[in-house]
PDB file of C-alpha atoms in Angstrom:
ATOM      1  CA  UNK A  10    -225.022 -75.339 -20.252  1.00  0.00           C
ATOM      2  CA  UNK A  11    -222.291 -74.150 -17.450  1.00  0.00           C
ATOM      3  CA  UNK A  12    -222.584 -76.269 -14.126  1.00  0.00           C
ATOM      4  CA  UNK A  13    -223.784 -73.169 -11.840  1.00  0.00           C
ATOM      5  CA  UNK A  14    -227.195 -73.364 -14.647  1.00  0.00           C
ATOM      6  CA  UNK A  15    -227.302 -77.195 -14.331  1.00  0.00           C
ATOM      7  CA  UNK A  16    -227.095 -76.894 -10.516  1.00  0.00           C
ATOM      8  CA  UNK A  17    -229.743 -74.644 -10.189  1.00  0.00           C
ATOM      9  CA  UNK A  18    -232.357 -76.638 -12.823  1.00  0.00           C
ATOM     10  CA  UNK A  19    -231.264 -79.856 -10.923  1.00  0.00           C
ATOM     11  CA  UNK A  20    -232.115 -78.310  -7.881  1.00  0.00           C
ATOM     12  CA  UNK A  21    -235.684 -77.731  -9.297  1.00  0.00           C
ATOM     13  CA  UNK A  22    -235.807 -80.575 -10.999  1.00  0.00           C
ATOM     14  CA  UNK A  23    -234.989 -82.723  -7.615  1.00  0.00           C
ATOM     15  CA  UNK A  24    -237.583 -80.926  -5.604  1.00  0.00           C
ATOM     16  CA  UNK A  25    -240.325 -81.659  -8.012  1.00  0.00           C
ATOM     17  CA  UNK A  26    -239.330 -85.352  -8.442  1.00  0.00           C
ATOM     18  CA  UNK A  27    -239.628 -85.650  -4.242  1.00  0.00           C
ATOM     19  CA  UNK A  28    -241.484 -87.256  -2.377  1.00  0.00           C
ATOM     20  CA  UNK A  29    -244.036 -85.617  -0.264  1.00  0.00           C
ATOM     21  CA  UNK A  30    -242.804 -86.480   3.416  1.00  0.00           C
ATOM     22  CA  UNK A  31    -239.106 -85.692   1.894  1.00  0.00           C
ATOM     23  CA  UNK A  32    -240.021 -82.601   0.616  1.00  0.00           C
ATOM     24  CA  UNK A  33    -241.320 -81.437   3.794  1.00  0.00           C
ATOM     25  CA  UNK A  34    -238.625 -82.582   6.195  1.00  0.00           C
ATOM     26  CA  UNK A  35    -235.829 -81.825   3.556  1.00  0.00           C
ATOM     27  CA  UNK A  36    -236.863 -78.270   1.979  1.00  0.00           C
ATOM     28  CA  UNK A  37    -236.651 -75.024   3.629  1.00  0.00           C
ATOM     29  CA  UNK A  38    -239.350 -74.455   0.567  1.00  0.00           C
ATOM     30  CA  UNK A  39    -243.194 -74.968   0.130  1.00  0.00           C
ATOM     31  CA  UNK A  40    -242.650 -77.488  -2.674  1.00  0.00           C
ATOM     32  CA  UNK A  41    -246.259 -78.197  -3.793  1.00  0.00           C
ATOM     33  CA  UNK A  42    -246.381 -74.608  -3.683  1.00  0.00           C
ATOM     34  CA  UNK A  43    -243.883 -74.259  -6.228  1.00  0.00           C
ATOM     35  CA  UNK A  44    -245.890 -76.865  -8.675  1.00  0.00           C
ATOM     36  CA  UNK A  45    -249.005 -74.875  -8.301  1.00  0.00           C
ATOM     37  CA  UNK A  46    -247.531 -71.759  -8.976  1.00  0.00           C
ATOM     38  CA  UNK A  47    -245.517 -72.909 -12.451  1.00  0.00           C
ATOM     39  CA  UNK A  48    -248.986 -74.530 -13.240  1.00  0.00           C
ATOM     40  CA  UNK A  49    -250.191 -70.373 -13.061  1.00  0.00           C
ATOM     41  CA  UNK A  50    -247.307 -69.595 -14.815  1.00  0.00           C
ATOM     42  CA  UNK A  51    -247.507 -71.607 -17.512  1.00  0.00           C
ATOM     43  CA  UNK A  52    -250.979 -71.267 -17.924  1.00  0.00           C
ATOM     44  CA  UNK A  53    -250.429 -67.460 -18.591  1.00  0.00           C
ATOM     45  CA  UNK A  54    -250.001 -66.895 -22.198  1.00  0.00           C
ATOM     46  CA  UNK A  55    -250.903 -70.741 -23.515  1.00  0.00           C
ATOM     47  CA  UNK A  56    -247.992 -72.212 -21.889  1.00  0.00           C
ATOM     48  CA  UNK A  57    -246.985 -75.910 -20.371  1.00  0.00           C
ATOM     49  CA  UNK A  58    -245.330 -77.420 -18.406  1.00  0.00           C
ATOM     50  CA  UNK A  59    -242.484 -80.169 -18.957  1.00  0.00           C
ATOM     51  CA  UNK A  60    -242.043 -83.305 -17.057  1.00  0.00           C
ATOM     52  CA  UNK A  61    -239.122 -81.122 -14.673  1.00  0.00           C
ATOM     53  CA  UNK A  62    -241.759 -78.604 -14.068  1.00  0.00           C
ATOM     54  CA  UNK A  63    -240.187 -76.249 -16.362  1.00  0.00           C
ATOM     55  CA  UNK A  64    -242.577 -74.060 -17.959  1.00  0.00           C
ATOM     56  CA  UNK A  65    -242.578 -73.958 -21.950  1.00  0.00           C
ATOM     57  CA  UNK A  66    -244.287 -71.301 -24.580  1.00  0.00           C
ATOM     58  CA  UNK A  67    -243.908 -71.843 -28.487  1.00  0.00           C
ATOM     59  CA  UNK A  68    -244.268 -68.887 -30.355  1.00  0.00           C
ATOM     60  CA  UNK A  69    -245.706 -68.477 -33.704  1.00  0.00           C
ATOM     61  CA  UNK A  70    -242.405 -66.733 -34.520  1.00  0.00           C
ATOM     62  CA  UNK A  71    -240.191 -70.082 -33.837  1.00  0.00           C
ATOM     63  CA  UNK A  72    -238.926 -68.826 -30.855  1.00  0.00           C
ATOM     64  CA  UNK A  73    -239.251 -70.699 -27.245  1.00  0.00           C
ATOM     65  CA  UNK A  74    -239.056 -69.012 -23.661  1.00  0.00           C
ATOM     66  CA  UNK A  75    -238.711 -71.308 -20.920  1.00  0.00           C
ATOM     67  CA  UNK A  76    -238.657 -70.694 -17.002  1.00  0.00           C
ATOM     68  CA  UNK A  77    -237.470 -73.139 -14.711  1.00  0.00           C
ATOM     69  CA  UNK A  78    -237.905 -71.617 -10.658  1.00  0.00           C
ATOM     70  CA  UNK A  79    -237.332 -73.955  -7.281  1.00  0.00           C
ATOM     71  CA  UNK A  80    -235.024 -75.169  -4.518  1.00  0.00           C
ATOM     72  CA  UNK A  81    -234.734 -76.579  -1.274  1.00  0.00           C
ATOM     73  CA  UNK A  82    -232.137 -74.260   0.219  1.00  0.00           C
ATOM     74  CA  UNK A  83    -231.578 -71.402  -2.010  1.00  0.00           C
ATOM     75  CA  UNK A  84    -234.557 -70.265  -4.669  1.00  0.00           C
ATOM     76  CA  UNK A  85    -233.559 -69.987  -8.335  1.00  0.00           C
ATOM     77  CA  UNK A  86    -234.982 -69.231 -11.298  1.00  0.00           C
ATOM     78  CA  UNK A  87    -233.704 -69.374 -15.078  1.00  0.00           C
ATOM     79  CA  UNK A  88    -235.523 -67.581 -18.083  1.00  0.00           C
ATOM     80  CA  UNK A  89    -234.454 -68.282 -21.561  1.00  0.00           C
ATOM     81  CA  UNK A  90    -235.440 -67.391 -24.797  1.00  0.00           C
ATOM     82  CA  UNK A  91    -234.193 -69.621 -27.305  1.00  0.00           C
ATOM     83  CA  UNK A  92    -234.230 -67.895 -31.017  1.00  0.00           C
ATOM     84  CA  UNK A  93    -236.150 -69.546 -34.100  1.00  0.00           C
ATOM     85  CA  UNK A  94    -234.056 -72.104 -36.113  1.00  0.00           C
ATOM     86  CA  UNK A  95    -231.716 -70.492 -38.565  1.00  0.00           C
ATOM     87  CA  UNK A  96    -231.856 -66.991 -36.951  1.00  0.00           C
ATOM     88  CA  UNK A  97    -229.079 -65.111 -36.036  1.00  0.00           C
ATOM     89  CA  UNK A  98    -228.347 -63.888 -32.484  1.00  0.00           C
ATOM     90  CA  UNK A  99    -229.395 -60.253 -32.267  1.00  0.00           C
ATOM     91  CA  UNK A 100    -226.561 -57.681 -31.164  1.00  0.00           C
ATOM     92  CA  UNK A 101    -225.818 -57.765 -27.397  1.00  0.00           C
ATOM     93  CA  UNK A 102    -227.659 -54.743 -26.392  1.00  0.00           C
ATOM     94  CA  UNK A 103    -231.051 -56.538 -28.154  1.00  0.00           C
ATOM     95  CA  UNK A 104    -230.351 -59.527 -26.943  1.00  0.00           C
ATOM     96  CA  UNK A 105    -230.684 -57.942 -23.179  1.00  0.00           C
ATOM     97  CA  UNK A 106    -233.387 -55.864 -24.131  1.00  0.00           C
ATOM     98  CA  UNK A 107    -235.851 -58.865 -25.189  1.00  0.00           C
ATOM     99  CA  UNK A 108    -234.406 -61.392 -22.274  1.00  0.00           C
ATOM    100  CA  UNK A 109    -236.034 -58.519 -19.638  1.00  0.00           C
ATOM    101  CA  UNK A 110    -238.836 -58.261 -21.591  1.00  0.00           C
ATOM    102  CA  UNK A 111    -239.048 -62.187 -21.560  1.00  0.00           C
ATOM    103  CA  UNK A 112    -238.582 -61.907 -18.053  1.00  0.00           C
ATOM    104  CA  UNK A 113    -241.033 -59.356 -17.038  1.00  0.00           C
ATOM    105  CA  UNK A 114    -244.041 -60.828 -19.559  1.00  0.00           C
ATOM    106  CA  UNK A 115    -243.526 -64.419 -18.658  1.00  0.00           C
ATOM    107  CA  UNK A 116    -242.070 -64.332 -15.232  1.00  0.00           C
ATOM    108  CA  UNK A 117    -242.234 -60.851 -12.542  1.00  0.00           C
ATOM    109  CA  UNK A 118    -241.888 -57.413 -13.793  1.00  0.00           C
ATOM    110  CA  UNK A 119    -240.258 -56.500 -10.474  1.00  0.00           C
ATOM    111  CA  UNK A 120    -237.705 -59.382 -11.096  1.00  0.00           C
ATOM    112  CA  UNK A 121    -237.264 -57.778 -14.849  1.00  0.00           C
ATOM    113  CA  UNK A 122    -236.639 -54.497 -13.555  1.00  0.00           C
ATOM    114  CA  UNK A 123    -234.077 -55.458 -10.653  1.00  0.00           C
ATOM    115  CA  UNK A 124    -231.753 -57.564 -13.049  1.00  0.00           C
ATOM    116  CA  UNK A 125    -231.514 -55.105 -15.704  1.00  0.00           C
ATOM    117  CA  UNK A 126    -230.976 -51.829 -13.283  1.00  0.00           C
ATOM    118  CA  UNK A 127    -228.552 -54.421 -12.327  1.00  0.00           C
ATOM    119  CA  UNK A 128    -226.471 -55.457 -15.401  1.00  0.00           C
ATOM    120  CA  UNK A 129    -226.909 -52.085 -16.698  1.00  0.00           C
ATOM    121  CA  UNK A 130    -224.448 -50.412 -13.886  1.00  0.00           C
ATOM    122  CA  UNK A 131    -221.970 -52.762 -15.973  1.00  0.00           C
ATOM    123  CA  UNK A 132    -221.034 -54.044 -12.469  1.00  0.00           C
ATOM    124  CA  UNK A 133    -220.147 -57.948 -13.664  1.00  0.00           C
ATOM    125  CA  UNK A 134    -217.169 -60.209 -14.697  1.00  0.00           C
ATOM    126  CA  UNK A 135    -217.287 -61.375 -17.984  1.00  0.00           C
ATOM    127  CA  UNK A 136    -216.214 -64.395 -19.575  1.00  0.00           C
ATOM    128  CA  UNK A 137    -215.997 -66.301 -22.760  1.00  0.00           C
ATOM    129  CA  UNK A 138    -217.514 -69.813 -22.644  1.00  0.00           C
ATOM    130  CA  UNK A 139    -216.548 -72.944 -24.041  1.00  0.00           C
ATOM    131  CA  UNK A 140    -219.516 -72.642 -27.230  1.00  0.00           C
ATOM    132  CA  UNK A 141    -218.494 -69.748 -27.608  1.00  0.00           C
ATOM    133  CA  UNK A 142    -221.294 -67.918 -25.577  1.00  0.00           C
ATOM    134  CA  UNK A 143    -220.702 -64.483 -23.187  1.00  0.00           C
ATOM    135  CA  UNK A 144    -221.531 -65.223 -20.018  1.00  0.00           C
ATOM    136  CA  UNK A 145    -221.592 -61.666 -17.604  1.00  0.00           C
ATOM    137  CA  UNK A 146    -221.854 -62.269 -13.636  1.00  0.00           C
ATOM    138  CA  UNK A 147    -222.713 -60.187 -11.069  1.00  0.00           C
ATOM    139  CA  UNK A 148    -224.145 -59.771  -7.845  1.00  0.00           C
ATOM    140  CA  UNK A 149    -227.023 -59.597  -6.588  1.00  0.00           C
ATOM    141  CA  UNK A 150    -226.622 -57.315  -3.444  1.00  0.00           C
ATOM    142  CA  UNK A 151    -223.592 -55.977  -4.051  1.00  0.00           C
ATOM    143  CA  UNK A 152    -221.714 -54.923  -1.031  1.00  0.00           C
ATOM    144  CA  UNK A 153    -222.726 -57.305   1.378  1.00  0.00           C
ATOM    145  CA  UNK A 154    -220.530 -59.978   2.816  1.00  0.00           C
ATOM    146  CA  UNK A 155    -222.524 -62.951   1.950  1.00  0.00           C
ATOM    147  CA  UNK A 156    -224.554 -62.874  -1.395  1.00  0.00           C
ATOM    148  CA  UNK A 157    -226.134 -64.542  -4.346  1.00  0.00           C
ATOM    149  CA  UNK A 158    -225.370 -64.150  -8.110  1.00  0.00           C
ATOM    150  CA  UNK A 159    -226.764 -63.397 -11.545  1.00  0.00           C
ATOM    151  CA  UNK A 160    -225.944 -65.131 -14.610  1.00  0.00           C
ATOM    152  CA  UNK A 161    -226.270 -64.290 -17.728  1.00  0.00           C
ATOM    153  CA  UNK A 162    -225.808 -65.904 -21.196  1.00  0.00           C
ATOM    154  CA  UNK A 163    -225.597 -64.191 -24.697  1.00  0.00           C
ATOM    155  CA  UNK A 164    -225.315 -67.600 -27.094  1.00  0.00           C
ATOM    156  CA  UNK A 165    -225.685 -68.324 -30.668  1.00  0.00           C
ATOM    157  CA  UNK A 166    -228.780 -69.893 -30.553  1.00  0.00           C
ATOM    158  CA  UNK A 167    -230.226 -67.752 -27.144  1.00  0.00           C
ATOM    159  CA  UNK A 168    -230.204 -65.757 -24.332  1.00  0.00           C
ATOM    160  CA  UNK A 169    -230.895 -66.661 -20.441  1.00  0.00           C
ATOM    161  CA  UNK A 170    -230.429 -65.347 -17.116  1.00  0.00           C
ATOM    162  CA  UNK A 171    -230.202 -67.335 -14.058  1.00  0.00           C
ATOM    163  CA  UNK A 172    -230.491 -66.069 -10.176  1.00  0.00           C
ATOM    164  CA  UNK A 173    -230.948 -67.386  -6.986  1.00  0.00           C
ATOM    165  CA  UNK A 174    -232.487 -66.063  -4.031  1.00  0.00           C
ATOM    166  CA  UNK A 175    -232.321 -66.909  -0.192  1.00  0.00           C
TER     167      UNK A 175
END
């Protein structure tokens, strides 16, 4: 997992594990909030939720989505889909095509629909990973002076996007 990913599921991770009176004085973000609203999430389509507040779905076909959303300071969010064990990565373009499905089913539509209108103007850097992975990067609002980042992973063994959000 590249550090940009870890930073952003720490992130979540730390703002679910705070207190109360440090979560209000510390994050520019509703954090009880966010609980309640992965609670929704997961709750959608026979999901849970892990002990980081990530929320988990197992499908029948050995396949596992997970979405991880929070901050403090900046609001990210990370959708994977994790392929069965033993299956073989689907070509690029299918790879895509299922994570923004993943995203729009188990997460926002509107988010779905952004990020791919996004990668498809083929507007990113790519770059080859240490496993091996593709990682493509891009912005968010391109143009601007100041902005915030996609991330997205083709691996082996799945696919993911990260963003963050002011």
């Amino acid at each position: 997992m590249n550090r940009s990913i870890r930073w952003m599921l720490s992130l979540a991770m730390l703002a679910v594990a705070l207190p109360a009176g440090a979560q209000d004085s510390d994050c520019d973000f509703d954090q009880a909030y966010f609980a309640k609203r992965m609670q929704q999430i997961a709750a959608r389509h026979g999901g849970r939720l892990d002990a980081t507040g990530t929320a988990i779905w197992k499908l029948r076909n050995g396949e596992t989505i997970t979405v991880a959303s929070g901050g403090c300071v900046h609001y990210g969010t990370t959708v994977s889909l994790v392929y069965a064990p033993g299956a073989s990565a689907p070509s690029r373009e299918v790879a895509i095509d299922r994570l923004f499905a993943t995203v729009s089913k188990y997460w926002q539509p509107a988010a779905a629909r952004r990020l791919q209108a996004l990668v498809r103007t083929g507007a990113y850097q790519t770059r080859t990973l240490d496993d091996g992975s593709t990682e493509l990067v891009g912005s968010l609002d391109p143009g601007q002076g100041f902005s915030f980042e996609y991330r997205l992973i083709l691996g082996k063994h799945e696919v993911r996007i990260s963003w963050e959000e002011a």
